[in-house]
PDB file of C-alpha atoms and ligand atoms in Angstrom:
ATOM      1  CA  UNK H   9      -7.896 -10.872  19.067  1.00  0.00           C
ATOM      2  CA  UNK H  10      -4.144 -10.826  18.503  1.00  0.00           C
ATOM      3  CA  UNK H  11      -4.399  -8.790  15.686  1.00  0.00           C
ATOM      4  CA  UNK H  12      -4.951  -5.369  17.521  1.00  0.00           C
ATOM      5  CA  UNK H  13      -1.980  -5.092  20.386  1.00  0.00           C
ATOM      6  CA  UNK H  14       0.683  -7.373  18.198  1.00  0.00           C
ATOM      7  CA  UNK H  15       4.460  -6.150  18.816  1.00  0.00           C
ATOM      8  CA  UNK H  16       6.914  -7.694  16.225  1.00  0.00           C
ATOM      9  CA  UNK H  17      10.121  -6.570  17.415  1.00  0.00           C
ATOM     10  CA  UNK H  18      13.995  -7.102  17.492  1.00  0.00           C
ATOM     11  CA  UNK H  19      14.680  -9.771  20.612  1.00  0.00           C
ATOM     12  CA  UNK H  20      16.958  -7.567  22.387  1.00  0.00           C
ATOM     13  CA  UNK H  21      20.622  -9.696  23.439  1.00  0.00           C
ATOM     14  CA  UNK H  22      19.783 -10.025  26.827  1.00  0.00           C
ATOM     15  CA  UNK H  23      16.662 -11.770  26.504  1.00  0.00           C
ATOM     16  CA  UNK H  24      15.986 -15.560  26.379  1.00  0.00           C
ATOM     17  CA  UNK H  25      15.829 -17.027  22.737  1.00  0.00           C
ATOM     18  CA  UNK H  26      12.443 -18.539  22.037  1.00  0.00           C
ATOM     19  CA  UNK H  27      13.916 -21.619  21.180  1.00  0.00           C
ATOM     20  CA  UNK H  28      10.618 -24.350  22.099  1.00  0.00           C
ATOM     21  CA  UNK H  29       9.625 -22.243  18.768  1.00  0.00           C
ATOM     22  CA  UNK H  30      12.367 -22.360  16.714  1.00  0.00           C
ATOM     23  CA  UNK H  31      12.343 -25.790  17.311  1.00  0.00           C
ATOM     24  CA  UNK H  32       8.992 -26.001  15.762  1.00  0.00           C
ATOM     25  CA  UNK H  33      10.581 -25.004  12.578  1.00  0.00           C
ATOM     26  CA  UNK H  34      13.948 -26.704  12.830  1.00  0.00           C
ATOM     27  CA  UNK H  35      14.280 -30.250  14.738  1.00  0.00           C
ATOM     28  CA  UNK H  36      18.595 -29.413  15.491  1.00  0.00           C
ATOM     29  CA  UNK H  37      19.241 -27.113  18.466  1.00  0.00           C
ATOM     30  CA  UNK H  38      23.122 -27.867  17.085  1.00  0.00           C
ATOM     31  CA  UNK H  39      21.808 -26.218  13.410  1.00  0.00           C
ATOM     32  CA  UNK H  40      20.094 -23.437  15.266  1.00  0.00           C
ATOM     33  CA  UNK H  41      22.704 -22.578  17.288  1.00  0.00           C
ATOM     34  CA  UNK H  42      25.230 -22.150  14.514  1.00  0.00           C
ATOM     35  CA  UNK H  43      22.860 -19.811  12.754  1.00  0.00           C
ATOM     36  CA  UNK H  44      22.073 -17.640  15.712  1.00  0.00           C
ATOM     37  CA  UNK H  45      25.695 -16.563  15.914  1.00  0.00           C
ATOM     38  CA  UNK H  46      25.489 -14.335  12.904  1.00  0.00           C
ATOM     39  CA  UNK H  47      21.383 -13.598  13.010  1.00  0.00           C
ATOM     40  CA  UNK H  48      18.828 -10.857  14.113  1.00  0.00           C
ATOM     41  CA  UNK H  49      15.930 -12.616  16.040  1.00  0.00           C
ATOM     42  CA  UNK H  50      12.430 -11.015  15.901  1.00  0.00           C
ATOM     43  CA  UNK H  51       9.455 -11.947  17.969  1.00  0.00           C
ATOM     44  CA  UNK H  52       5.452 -11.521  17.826  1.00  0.00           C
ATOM     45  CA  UNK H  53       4.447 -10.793  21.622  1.00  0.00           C
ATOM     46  CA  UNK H  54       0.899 -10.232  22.836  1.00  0.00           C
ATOM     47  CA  UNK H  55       1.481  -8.546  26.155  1.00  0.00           C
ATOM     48  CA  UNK H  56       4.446 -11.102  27.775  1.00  0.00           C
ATOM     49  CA  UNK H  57       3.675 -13.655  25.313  1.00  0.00           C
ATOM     50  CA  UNK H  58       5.489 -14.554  22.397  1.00  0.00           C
ATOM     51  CA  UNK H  59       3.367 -16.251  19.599  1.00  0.00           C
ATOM     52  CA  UNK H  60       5.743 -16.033  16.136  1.00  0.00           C
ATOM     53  CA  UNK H  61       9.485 -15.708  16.160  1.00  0.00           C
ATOM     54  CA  UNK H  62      11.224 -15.232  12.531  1.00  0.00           C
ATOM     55  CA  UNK H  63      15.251 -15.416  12.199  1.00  0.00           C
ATOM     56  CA  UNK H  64      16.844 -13.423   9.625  1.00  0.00           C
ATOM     57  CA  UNK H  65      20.848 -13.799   8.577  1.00  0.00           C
ATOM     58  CA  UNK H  66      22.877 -12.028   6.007  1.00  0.00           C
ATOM     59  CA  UNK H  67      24.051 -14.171   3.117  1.00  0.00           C
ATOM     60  CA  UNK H  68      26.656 -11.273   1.529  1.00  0.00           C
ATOM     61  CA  UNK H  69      25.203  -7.540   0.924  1.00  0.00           C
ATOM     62  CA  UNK H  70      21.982  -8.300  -1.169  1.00  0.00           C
ATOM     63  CA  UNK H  71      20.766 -11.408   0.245  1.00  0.00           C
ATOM     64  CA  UNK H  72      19.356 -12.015   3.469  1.00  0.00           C
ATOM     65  CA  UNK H  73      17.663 -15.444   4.657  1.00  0.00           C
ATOM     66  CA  UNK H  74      14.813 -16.212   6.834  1.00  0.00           C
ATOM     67  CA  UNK H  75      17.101 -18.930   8.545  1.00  0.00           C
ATOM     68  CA  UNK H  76      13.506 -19.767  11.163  1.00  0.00           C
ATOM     69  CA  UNK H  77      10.031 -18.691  11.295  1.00  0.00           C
ATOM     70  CA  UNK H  78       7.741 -20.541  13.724  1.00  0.00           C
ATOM     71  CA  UNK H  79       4.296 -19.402  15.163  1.00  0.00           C
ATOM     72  CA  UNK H  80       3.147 -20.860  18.718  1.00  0.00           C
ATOM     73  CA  UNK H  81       0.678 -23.953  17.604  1.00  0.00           C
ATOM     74  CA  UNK H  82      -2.102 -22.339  19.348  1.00  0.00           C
ATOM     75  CA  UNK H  83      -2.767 -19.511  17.087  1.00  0.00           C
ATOM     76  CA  UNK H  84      -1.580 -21.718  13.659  1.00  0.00           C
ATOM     77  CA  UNK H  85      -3.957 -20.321  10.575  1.00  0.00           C
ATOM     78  CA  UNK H  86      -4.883 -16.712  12.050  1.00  0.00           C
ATOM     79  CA  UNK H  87      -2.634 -15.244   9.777  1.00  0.00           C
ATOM     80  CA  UNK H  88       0.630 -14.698  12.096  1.00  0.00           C
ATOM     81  CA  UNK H  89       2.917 -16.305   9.588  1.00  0.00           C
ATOM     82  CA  UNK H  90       1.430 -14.338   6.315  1.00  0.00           C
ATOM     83  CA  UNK H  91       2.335 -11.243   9.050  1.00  0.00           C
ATOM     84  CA  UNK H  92       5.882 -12.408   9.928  1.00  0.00           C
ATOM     85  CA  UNK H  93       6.687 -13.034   6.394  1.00  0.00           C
ATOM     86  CA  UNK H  94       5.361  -9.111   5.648  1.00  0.00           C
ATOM     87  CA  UNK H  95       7.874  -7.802   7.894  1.00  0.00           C
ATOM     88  CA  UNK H  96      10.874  -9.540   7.673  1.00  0.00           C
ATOM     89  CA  UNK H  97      10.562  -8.590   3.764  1.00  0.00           C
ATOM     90  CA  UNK H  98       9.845  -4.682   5.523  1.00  0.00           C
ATOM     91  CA  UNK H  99      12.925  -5.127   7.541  1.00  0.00           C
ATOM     92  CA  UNK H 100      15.269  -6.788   4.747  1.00  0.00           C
ATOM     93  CA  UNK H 101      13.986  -3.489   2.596  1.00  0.00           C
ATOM     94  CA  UNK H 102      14.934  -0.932   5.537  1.00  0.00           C
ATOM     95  CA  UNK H 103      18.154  -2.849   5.887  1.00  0.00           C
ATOM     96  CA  UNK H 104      18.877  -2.408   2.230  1.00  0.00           C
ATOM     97  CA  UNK H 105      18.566  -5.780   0.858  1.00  0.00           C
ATOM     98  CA  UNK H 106      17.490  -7.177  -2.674  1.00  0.00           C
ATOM     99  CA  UNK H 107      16.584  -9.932  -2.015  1.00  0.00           C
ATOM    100  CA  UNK H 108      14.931 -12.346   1.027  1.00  0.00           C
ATOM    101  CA  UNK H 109      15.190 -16.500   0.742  1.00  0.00           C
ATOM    102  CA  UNK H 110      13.643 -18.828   2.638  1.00  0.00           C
ATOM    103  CA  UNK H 111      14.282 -23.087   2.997  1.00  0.00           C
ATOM    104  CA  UNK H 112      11.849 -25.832   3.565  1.00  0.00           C
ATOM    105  CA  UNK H 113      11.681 -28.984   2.969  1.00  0.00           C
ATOM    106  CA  UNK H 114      10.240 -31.108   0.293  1.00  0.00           C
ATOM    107  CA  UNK H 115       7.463 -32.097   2.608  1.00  0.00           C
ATOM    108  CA  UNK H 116       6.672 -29.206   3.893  1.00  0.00           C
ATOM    109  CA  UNK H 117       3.532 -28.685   1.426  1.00  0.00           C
ATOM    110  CA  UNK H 118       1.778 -26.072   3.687  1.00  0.00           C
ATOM    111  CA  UNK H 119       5.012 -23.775   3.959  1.00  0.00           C
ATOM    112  CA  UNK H 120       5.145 -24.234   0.170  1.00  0.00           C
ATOM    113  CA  UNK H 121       1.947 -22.782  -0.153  1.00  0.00           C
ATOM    114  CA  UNK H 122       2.277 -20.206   2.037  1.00  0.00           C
ATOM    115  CA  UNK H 123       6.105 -19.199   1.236  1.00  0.00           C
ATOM    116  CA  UNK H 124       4.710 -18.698  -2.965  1.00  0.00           C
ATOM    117  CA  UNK H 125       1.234 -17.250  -1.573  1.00  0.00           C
ATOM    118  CA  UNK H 126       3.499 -14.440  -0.187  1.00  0.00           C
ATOM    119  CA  UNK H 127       5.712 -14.001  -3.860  1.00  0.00           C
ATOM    120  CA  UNK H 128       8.342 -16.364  -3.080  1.00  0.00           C
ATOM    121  CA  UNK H 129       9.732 -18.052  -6.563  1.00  0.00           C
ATOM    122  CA  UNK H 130      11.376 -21.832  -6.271  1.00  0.00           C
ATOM    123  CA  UNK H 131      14.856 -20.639  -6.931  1.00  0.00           C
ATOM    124  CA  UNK H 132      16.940 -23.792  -6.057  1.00  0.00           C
ATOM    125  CA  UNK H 133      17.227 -27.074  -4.696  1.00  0.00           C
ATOM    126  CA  UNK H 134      19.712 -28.596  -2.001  1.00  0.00           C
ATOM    127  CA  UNK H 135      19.203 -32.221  -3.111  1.00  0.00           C
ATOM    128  CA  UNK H 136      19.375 -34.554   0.109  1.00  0.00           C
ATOM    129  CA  UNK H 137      20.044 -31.809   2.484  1.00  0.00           C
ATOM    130  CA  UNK H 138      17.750 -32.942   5.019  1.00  0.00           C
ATOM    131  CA  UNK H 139      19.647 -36.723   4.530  1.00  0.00           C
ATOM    132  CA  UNK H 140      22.829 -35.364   5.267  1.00  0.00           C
ATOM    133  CA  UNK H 141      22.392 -32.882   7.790  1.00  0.00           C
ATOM    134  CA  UNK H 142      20.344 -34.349  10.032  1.00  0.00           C
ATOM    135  CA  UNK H 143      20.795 -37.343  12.677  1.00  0.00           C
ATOM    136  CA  UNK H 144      17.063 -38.860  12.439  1.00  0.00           C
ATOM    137  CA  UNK H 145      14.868 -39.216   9.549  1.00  0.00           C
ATOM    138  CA  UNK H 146      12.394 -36.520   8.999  1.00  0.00           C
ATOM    139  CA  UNK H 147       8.436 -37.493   7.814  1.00  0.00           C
ATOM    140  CA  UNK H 148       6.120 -35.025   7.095  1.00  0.00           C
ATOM    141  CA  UNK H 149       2.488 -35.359   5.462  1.00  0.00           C
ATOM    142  CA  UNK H 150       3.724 -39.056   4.666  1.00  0.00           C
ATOM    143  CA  UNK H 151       6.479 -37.939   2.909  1.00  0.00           C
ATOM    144  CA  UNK H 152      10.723 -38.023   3.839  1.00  0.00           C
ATOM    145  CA  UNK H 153      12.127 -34.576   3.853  1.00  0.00           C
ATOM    146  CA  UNK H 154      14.665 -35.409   1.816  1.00  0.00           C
ATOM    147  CA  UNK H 155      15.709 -32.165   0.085  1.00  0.00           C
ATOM    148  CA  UNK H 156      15.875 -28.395   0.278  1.00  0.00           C
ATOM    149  CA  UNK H 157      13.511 -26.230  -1.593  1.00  0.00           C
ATOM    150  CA  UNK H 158      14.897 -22.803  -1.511  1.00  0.00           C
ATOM    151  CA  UNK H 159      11.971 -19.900  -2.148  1.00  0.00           C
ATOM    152  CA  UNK H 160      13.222 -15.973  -2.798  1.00  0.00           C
ATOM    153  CA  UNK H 161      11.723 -13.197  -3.432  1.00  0.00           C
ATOM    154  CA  UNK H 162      13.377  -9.752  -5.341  1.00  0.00           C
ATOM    155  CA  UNK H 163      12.410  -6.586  -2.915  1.00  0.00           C
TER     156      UNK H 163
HETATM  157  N1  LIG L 214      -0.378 -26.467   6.208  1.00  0.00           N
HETATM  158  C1  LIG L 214      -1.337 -26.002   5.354  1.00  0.00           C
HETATM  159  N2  LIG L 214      -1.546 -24.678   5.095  1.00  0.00           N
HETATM  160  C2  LIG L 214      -0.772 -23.813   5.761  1.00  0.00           C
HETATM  161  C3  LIG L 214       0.236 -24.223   6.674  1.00  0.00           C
HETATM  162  C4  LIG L 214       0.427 -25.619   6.893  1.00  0.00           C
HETATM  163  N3  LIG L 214       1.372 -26.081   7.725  1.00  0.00           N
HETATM  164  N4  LIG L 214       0.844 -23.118   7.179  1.00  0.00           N
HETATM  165  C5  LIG L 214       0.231 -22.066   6.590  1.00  0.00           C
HETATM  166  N5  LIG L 214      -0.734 -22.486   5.735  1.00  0.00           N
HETATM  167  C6  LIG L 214      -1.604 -21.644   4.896  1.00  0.00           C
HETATM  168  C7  LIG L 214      -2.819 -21.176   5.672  1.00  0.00           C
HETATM  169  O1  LIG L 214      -3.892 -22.082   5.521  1.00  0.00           O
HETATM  170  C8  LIG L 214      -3.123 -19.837   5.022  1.00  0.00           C
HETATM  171  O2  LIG L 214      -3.782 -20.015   3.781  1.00  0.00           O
HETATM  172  P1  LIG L 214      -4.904 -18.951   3.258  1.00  0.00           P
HETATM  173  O3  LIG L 214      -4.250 -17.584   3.260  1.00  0.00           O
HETATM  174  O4  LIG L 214      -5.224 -19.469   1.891  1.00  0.00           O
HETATM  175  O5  LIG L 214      -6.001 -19.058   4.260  1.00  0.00           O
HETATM  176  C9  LIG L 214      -1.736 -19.293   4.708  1.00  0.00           C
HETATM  177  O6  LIG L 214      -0.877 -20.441   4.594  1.00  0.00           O
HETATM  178  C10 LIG L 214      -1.244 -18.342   5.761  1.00  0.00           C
HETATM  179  O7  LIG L 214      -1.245 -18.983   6.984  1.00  0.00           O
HETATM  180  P2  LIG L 214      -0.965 -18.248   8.362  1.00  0.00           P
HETATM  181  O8  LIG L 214      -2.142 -18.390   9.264  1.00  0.00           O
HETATM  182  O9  LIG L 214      -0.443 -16.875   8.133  1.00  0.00           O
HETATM  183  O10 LIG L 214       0.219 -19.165   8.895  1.00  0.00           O
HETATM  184  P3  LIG L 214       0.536 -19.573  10.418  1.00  0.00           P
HETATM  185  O11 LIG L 214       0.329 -18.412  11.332  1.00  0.00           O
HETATM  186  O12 LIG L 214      -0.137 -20.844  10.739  1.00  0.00           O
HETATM  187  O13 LIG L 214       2.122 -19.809  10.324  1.00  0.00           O
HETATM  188  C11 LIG L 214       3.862 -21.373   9.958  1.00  0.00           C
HETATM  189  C12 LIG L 214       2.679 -20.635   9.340  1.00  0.00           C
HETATM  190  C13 LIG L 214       4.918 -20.350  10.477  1.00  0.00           C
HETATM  191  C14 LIG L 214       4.522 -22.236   8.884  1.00  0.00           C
HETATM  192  C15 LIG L 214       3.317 -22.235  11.142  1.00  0.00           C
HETATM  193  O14 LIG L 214       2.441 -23.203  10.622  1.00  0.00           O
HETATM  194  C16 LIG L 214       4.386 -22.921  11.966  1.00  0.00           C
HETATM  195  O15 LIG L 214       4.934 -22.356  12.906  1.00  0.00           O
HETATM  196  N6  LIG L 214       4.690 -24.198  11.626  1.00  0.00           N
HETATM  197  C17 LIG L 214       5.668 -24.974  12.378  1.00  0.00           C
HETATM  198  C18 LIG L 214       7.063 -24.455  12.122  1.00  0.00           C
HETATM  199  C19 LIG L 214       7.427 -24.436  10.646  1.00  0.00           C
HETATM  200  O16 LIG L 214       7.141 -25.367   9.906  1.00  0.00           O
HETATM  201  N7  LIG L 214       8.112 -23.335  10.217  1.00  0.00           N
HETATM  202  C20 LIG L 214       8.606 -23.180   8.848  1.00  0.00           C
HETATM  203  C21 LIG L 214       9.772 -24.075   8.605  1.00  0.00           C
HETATM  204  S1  LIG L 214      10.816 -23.472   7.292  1.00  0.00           S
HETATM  205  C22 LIG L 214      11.755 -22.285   8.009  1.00  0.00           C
HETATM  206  O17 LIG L 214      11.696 -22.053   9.191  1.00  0.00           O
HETATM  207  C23 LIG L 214      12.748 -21.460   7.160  1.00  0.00           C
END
């Protein structure tokens, strides 16, 4: 089991970005891309593997987002995401933060659950973000992602 030898660590600059994950979580390479210029990537690696990946960026002094957090399919509903969530909230704390947000979409019913699960409050709405920042049309569980549903959490 994964749950034993784990390493959630920084992804050091040199490195290759995980980005067939982050593209789990976020359809735009174009929107992931302009968040990676100002962002700390982490990564859950079994040996050479890397199963989770979670993005964090700096909003202004107390706020930090998790901009992407994606988990390789094959290991969906082990508990990876719950553990991702745990430490970027650890590392936001050790970085002196306040406060950690998150964004999904109004589809997104499973991150929902999840994101409040872990003490995440609804604390805003981007109405039609999804609309106007995207090129396609988004579906998920038979519903458009239409809007942002912003999450945070005081630390
Ligand atoms: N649908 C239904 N329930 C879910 C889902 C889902 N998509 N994801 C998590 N859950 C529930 C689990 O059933 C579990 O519930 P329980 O504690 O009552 O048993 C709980 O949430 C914790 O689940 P984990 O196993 O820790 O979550 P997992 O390792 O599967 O990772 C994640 C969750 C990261 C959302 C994963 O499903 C994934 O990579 N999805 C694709 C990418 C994605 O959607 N990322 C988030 C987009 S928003 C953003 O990036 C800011």
């Amino acid at each position: 089991m994964w749950h034993k030898t784990l390493l959630i660590r920084e992804l050091a600059k040199h490195e290759d970005i995980p980005y067939d994950l982050l593209l789990l979580a976020d359809p735009s390479r174009e929107i992931i891309e302009s968040y990676l210029k100002n962002a700390n990537i982490y990564i859950a690696q079994l040996q050479d593997k890397i199963l989770g990946v979670y993005v964090l960026v700096p909003i202004d002094s107390k706020i930090i987002e998790i901009k992407n957090i994606a988990v390789d399919s094959n290991f969906h509903g082990q508990g990876l995401g719950k553990l991702l969530l745990q430490d970027a909230s650890n590392n936001a704390i050790e970085k002196g933060f306040k406060s950690i947000s998150i964004g999904t979409a109004n589809s997104s019913i499973g991150q929902l659950y999840l994101y409040q699960q872990q003490g995440f409050e609804i604390t805003n709405i981007k109405k039609n973000f999804f609309l106007e920042n995207y090129k396609d049309p988004i579906y998920e569980n038979g519903l458009q992602c239409k809007h942002m549903i912003i999450l945070s959490k005081q630390l």
